[in-house]
XYZ file of C-alpha atoms in Angstrom:
347
model
C -76.761 -0.888 39.709
C -75.720 2.616 38.831
C -72.502 2.255 40.855
C -71.729 -1.023 39.068
C -72.186 0.638 35.686
C -69.878 3.454 36.719
C -67.266 0.959 37.932
C -67.443 -0.975 34.687
C -67.122 2.245 32.700
C -64.076 3.252 34.724
C -62.486 -0.142 34.122
C -63.196 0.119 30.426
C -61.663 3.580 30.314
C -58.621 2.423 32.249
C -58.223 -0.604 30.011
C -58.668 1.533 26.938
C -56.164 4.017 28.274
C -53.687 1.228 28.970
C -54.189 -0.217 25.508
C -53.717 3.215 23.965
C -50.624 3.775 26.102
C -49.096 0.515 24.899
C -50.204 1.093 21.321
C -48.817 4.615 21.305
C -45.575 3.480 22.904
C -45.001 1.042 20.071
C -45.603 3.625 17.336
C -42.576 5.022 15.450
C -41.037 8.251 16.686
C -41.186 11.310 14.454
C -39.365 10.641 11.184
C -36.105 12.331 10.253
C -33.705 11.730 7.365
C -30.572 11.656 9.513
C -29.518 8.062 10.251
C -28.674 7.084 13.823
C -25.927 4.609 14.634
C -26.173 2.260 17.614
C -24.066 -0.663 18.775
C -25.394 -3.831 20.365
C -22.533 -5.254 22.389
C -21.991 -8.994 22.681
C -23.904 -10.346 25.696
C -26.094 -7.242 25.961
C -29.500 -7.951 27.581
C -32.768 -7.202 25.819
C -33.538 -4.708 28.571
C -30.316 -2.808 27.847
C -30.998 -2.915 24.108
C -34.448 -1.410 24.634
C -32.950 1.343 26.807
C -30.315 2.004 24.120
C -32.959 2.375 21.411
C -34.900 4.870 23.522
C -31.718 6.760 24.374
C -30.880 6.999 20.653
C -34.365 8.346 19.893
C -35.406 5.346 17.813
C -38.347 4.216 19.990
C -40.747 6.067 22.289
C -40.855 3.813 25.318
C -38.228 1.253 26.363
C -40.464 -0.217 29.090
C -43.170 -1.164 26.581
C -40.631 -2.673 24.193
C -39.175 -4.728 27.048
C -42.633 -6.128 27.724
C -43.177 -6.872 24.058
C -39.832 -8.678 23.784
C -40.585 -10.745 26.853
C -44.015 -11.792 25.617
C -42.964 -12.421 22.004
C -39.639 -14.092 22.762
C -37.932 -12.112 19.979
C -35.284 -10.763 22.293
C -33.337 -14.028 22.307
C -32.342 -13.681 18.650
C -30.948 -10.137 18.611
C -27.393 -10.133 17.244
C -24.462 -8.019 18.346
C -23.053 -5.450 15.949
C -23.182 -1.818 14.884
C -26.439 -0.853 13.204
C -27.855 2.209 11.509
C -31.499 3.291 11.304
C -33.461 6.472 10.768
C -35.904 7.732 13.401
C -39.399 6.798 12.273
C -38.461 3.193 11.474
C -41.154 0.838 12.898
C -39.915 -1.085 15.914
C -40.542 -4.418 14.155
C -38.167 -3.374 11.387
C -35.558 -2.484 14.001
C -35.970 -5.908 15.599
C -35.863 -7.632 12.194
C -32.631 -5.829 11.370
C -31.038 -7.037 14.615
C -32.492 -10.549 14.285
C -30.912 -10.875 10.835
C -27.651 -9.211 11.831
C -28.011 -6.540 9.148
C -25.183 -4.449 10.551
C -24.036 -1.141 9.141
C -21.645 -1.688 6.211
C -18.139 -0.837 7.309
C -16.819 2.356 5.729
C -14.007 1.419 3.391
C -11.115 3.181 1.689
C -10.609 2.133 -1.918
C -7.627 3.010 -4.089
C -6.057 1.701 -7.285
C -2.323 1.494 -7.913
C -1.633 1.046 -11.645
C 1.154 -1.224 -12.844
C 4.458 0.599 -13.137
C 3.693 3.170 -10.426
C 6.550 4.415 -8.285
C 6.456 4.874 -4.522
C 6.043 8.636 -5.008
C 3.034 8.129 -7.267
C 1.550 5.673 -4.772
C 1.997 8.132 -1.909
C 0.055 10.792 -3.804
C -2.781 8.432 -4.772
C -3.121 6.901 -1.307
C -3.073 10.331 0.349
C -5.915 11.516 -1.908
C -8.082 8.465 -1.231
C -7.345 7.772 2.444
C -6.279 11.080 3.939
C -2.979 9.581 5.117
C -0.190 12.126 4.841
C 2.198 11.526 1.934
C 5.232 12.139 4.130
C 4.011 9.584 6.644
C 3.603 6.996 3.892
C 7.083 7.713 2.517
C 8.545 7.440 6.011
C 6.985 4.009 6.421
C 8.131 2.623 3.048
C 11.686 3.681 3.835
C 11.815 1.595 7.019
C 14.412 -1.147 6.420
C 13.124 -3.452 9.142
C 10.053 -4.382 11.174
C 8.206 -6.140 8.345
C 6.631 -9.498 9.108
C 6.565 -10.404 5.413
C 9.321 -12.739 4.132
C 9.970 -10.977 0.802
C 10.869 -7.768 2.650
C 13.853 -9.640 4.057
C 15.208 -10.085 0.518
C 15.910 -6.363 0.142
C 19.598 -5.470 0.606
C 20.323 -2.995 3.363
C 21.825 -0.492 0.931
C 21.927 3.263 1.395
C 21.761 3.641 -2.412
C 18.100 2.623 -2.519
C 15.953 5.664 -3.188
C 13.009 4.072 -1.367
C 13.507 0.835 0.530
C 10.279 -0.884 -0.549
C 10.237 0.418 -4.118
C 8.984 -2.328 -6.411
C 7.730 -4.577 -3.617
C 4.214 -3.123 -3.220
C 1.941 -4.874 -5.667
C -0.044 -2.738 -8.141
C -3.730 -3.563 -7.676
C -7.038 -2.206 -6.385
C -7.303 -2.279 -2.600
C -10.294 -1.847 -0.284
C -9.521 -1.480 3.420
C -11.594 -0.587 6.535
C -11.362 3.158 7.061
C -11.582 3.158 10.857
C -8.349 1.217 11.373
C -6.366 2.403 8.356
C -2.708 3.350 8.869
C 0.242 3.883 6.550
C 1.967 0.786 7.918
C -1.194 -1.285 7.577
C -1.535 -0.294 3.926
C 2.106 -1.113 3.194
C 1.903 -4.516 4.891
C -1.256 -5.339 2.925
C 0.492 -4.460 -0.332
C 3.594 -6.477 0.580
C 1.428 -9.499 1.365
C -0.376 -9.038 -1.945
C 2.978 -9.296 -3.731
C 3.662 -12.602 -1.970
C 0.159 -13.816 -2.770
C 0.513 -12.990 -6.458
C 3.971 -14.542 -6.690
C 2.428 -17.785 -5.462
C 0.330 -17.775 -8.648
C 3.511 -18.518 -10.637
C 4.076 -22.283 -10.384
C 7.566 -23.059 -9.094
C 8.760 -19.474 -9.255
C 11.401 -20.002 -6.555
C 12.860 -22.941 -8.476
C 12.870 -20.841 -11.652
C 14.608 -18.032 -9.790
C 17.357 -20.359 -8.620
C 17.797 -21.693 -12.160
C 17.989 -18.129 -13.488
C 20.911 -17.428 -11.162
C 19.745 -14.043 -9.890
C 18.599 -12.877 -6.474
C 14.979 -12.047 -5.782
C 15.929 -8.376 -5.510
C 17.618 -8.494 -8.911
C 14.575 -10.233 -10.369
C 12.234 -7.502 -9.106
C 14.618 -4.845 -10.420
C 14.662 -6.383 -13.915
C 10.875 -6.824 -13.812
C 10.479 -3.133 -12.949
C 12.656 -2.155 -15.924
C 10.531 -4.304 -18.213
C 7.381 -2.744 -16.775
C 8.527 0.797 -17.522
C 9.989 -0.012 -20.929
C 7.259 -2.186 -22.441
C 3.686 -1.408 -23.416
C 2.993 -4.301 -25.795
C 2.555 -7.447 -23.680
C 4.054 -9.728 -26.306
C 7.392 -7.902 -26.005
C 7.902 -8.258 -22.261
C 9.906 -11.488 -22.378
C 11.912 -10.305 -25.393
C 12.918 -7.033 -23.707
C 13.784 -8.969 -20.546
C 16.047 -11.130 -22.723
C 17.793 -8.033 -24.112
C 18.457 -6.809 -20.560
C 20.017 -10.155 -19.612
C 22.062 -10.145 -22.836
C 23.509 -6.703 -22.131
C 24.333 -7.662 -18.549
C 26.163 -10.765 -19.789
C 28.098 -8.666 -22.316
C 29.050 -6.211 -19.541
C 27.320 -3.409 -21.442
C 25.613 -0.435 -19.880
C 21.851 -0.956 -19.966
C 21.227 2.641 -21.097
C 17.549 2.479 -20.171
C 15.741 5.830 -20.261
C 13.308 4.745 -17.539
C 16.118 4.639 -14.965
C 16.860 8.307 -15.642
C 13.165 9.220 -15.650
C 12.956 7.619 -12.205
C 15.314 10.280 -10.860
C 13.177 13.177 -12.079
C 10.462 14.828 -10.004
C 8.178 14.592 -13.036
C 8.757 12.364 -16.094
C 9.716 14.132 -19.314
C 8.308 13.297 -22.710
C 11.846 13.411 -24.049
C 15.111 13.207 -22.136
C 17.905 15.648 -22.912
C 21.583 14.695 -23.145
C 22.116 16.652 -19.940
C 19.656 14.368 -18.160
C 21.707 11.346 -19.172
C 24.757 12.765 -17.402
C 23.171 12.945 -13.949
C 25.319 11.366 -11.231
C 23.345 8.540 -9.689
C 23.700 4.772 -9.248
C 20.294 4.567 -10.944
C 21.587 6.189 -14.145
C 22.229 3.184 -16.379
C 23.780 5.464 -19.010
C 26.718 6.061 -16.665
C 26.726 2.971 -14.447
C 27.143 -0.630 -15.577
C 24.887 -3.352 -14.254
C 21.483 -3.065 -12.681
C 20.372 -0.026 -10.690
C 20.391 -0.491 -6.879
C 16.775 -1.629 -6.876
C 13.431 -1.537 -8.708
C 12.264 1.704 -10.277
C 8.542 0.872 -10.147
C 6.069 -1.772 -9.061
C 6.017 -4.451 -11.765
C 2.993 -6.432 -12.869
C 2.880 -10.194 -12.540
C 3.438 -10.419 -16.312
C 6.690 -8.454 -16.055
C 7.866 -10.630 -13.161
C 7.138 -13.720 -15.241
C 9.057 -12.187 -18.167
C 12.051 -11.560 -15.898
C 11.866 -15.181 -14.732
C 11.521 -16.556 -18.263
C 13.116 -14.140 -20.738
C 12.871 -14.887 -24.436
C 16.194 -16.013 -25.863
C 17.600 -13.955 -28.717
C 20.824 -12.341 -29.937
C 19.338 -8.862 -29.596
C 21.286 -6.232 -27.698
C 19.364 -3.096 -28.708
C 15.818 -1.879 -29.167
C 14.174 1.406 -30.060
C 10.521 2.443 -29.879
C 8.599 2.513 -33.143
C 7.230 5.976 -33.736
C 4.118 4.652 -35.453
C 1.756 4.810 -32.487
C 1.949 1.099 -31.656
C 4.536 1.659 -28.883
C 6.222 -1.541 -30.007
C 9.982 -1.790 -30.589
C 12.486 -2.475 -33.337
C 15.187 -4.895 -32.167
C 18.784 -5.173 -33.317
C 21.741 -7.497 -32.787
C 24.427 -4.915 -33.561
C 24.894 -1.214 -32.982
C 24.952 -0.675 -36.760
C 21.548 -2.327 -37.077
C 20.358 -0.282 -34.127
C 21.295 2.978 -35.866
C 19.321 1.878 -38.929
C 16.329 1.121 -36.692
C 16.558 4.587 -35.180
C 16.363 6.113 -38.662
C 13.469 3.805 -39.563
C 11.654 4.894 -36.429
C 12.152 8.577 -37.274
C 10.709 8.012 -40.732
C 7.655 6.360 -39.141
C 7.007 9.559 -37.222
C 6.998 11.550 -40.463
C 4.469 9.307 -42.205
């Protein structure tokens, strides 16, 4: 009888020890604040997942977890993906995370390109936000070929272009996966965004044909409007003035084309600036510059497609803080507007 009691006691102790062993093996590991990343590959067995969790220090005992998964049947629902958890997370929370596919949010790069930005301004912004070297970005945007985006094929192969893709990268806010980000990938995304936004203009290709200009000329005019106009209601009217001057074989004499040639824009151009030798200097050269001088907004593109008809050939900025313009049909009227604008500044 005594031996039987001892045997029963030993069995109880062994059973208790086994229960404690299992219980302890399923308890969370010591907590830390540093998250641990782990990846469940597609087709990975529950046994391998348990081993991975132990290897990453997220569970105490893979063997016990394997047994639990087999008995509970939870292992059949674990989803592939990259996860993140902190040591000390209960194993049921780990399983719940994998059952629901609550993968680690992909690290993204976010940057905003304002309307009217030049390639140089873009390069600086993108470098700050993504870490991509400015020179690498500029090298990519100057590539004349290798773009699987139809609008890129509309750009003339001219040596006079300061930057090949100037004006063709749409100004917007972008959010891209950081792990795969490249200068070329960014540029292609921005080119495709331009195509996507153009599609928002009903029948724009038909309108372009009716306007009698090439797509490259359209984007050039739109970029001029973008840099010249602040008040939205004037975009189409200024576009009309540009077309009028082109039809009259007049120099455009647009300050923004000279500003484009400067390393940093000036608040006020000097007469010496207007004499710079460049095909972009519309004070010296007739016609449009070789290409866009900035990335135009959709509104400026629409204005270039549908300019407002008028007899105006001149405009000058009002110096009253509105940043609107005074328009004139003749040079004499234009001179009067200049004087009117000066008086506004004195008031």
